[in-house]
């Protein structure tokens, strides 16, 4: 007899969001994951994007801890207020 | 998405001759030979666990594999456990998968952290755990295989494969097995779980994300302050994660050191408070005197003073120092175990999976009430 020690995965399949046809006027959310250099990276990218593209308003958000999930309330807030979200890690 | 058969039993007609090699080939191992599970061995563990074998005890991140009692039993057998160890492994997995512990982060981080298990109460002796000489080392089946069962589950069910979902830069020997018992019999103080609101008759398992133990030697001091100043010295470095990300840590006091401290009349409370009051760094050391800009150390608690001469404690409160007495009766040694940081909170559960209400915290461990 052979026994598989891995257990099964029972999770819904999630699909990536559709890419927008144009970035013009879209609201951008920037989520700081609070790693040491994360904000430097994200802020620079957001600034460059705003300079080069005709984006809508840019809003900034901050996670409580870089390793933990963002709070569901924060995710709901970002989803309601943003068309695009930028986040990243910066050790 | 399903990546493994719902029924874990492969076709018996295809069973290979050398099962140990077969489990190696499937990467269902920690790098050491596993005990090939048999129906009899799995049933013996399932009898200890009780209930429906298909009941999901936990979902193990980051792979999010379902830890049914049957899958738990398979891993317990593969690790070399006796069936009577099973309740300890189950309680540890419930603690590790509680939101406060953030197992997802522990599994995936580049840091070398591994869960340390500390067992308290009558079950230690009932299953023959070692709380004495070489407590962190080899030679005891219960300590070794309970810790190993946890690692096999984190690898196989949790998908913590090195380089894939486990991104640890260096790893550590504690990623094979990391499980001890408190030496309650020799300790001058109440056991850890009693300090945290449980009864001496309760059996419990405590989990904390930690580095391997760092030895503390002191063969000179004949009072509490002297011994504890050596522990303070080991705790006060800018290089461990506590220094830059706060969180929690563990201190394991050897029996000879514990006797010296206790002879000075000091309690657990006194010890933890002394360590907290004196261990830490100056902010100027942590911030490298602003050599790399002022953003550094933004992950320390917001109520710390960001001034060059301010003392930055190694953890935010004395309650974040988890104190145990363990080891053999001879030798003037203790150990410091730095934690992973504020990204994880330790969890204490009774062996039946229930918790004490003594340590209230937000469900996900991110705030303090």
mmCIF file of C-alpha atoms in Angstrom, chain B residues 79 81 85-86 88-89 92 117 119 127 129 141-151 177-179:
data_model
loop_
_atom_site.group_PDB
_atom_site.id
_atom_site.type_symbol
_atom_site.label_atom_id
_atom_site.label_comp_id
_atom_site.label_asym_id
_atom_site.label_seq_id
_atom_site.Cartn_x
_atom_site.Cartn_y
_atom_site.Cartn_z
ATOM 1 C CA UNK B 79 7.689 10.514 11.118
ATOM 2 C CA UNK B 81 5.740 8.483 16.093
ATOM 3 C CA UNK B 85 2.013 11.044 20.399
ATOM 4 C CA UNK B 86 -0.818 11.858 17.967
ATOM 5 C CA UNK B 88 0.287 16.389 20.731
ATOM 6 C CA UNK B 89 0.891 16.630 16.983
ATOM 7 C CA UNK B 92 0.400 21.665 17.669
ATOM 8 C CA UNK B 117 6.999 23.289 20.275
ATOM 9 C CA UNK B 119 4.992 20.626 25.810
ATOM 10 C CA UNK B 127 4.603 9.604 26.388
ATOM 11 C CA UNK B 129 9.381 13.089 26.455
ATOM 12 C CA UNK B 141 11.832 9.322 20.191
ATOM 13 C CA UNK B 142 8.911 11.473 21.347
ATOM 14 C CA UNK B 143 10.733 14.817 21.073
ATOM 15 C CA UNK B 144 12.326 13.856 17.767
ATOM 16 C CA UNK B 145 9.343 12.363 15.971
ATOM 17 C CA UNK B 146 6.668 14.817 17.174
ATOM 18 C CA UNK B 147 8.795 17.653 15.826
ATOM 19 C CA UNK B 148 9.506 15.678 12.681
ATOM 20 C CA UNK B 149 5.789 14.985 12.093
ATOM 21 C CA UNK B 150 5.170 18.738 12.205
ATOM 22 C CA UNK B 151 7.908 19.336 9.616
ATOM 23 C CA UNK B 177 12.530 18.776 14.321
ATOM 24 C CA UNK B 178 12.148 21.374 17.094
ATOM 25 C CA UNK B 179 10.208 20.045 20.062
#
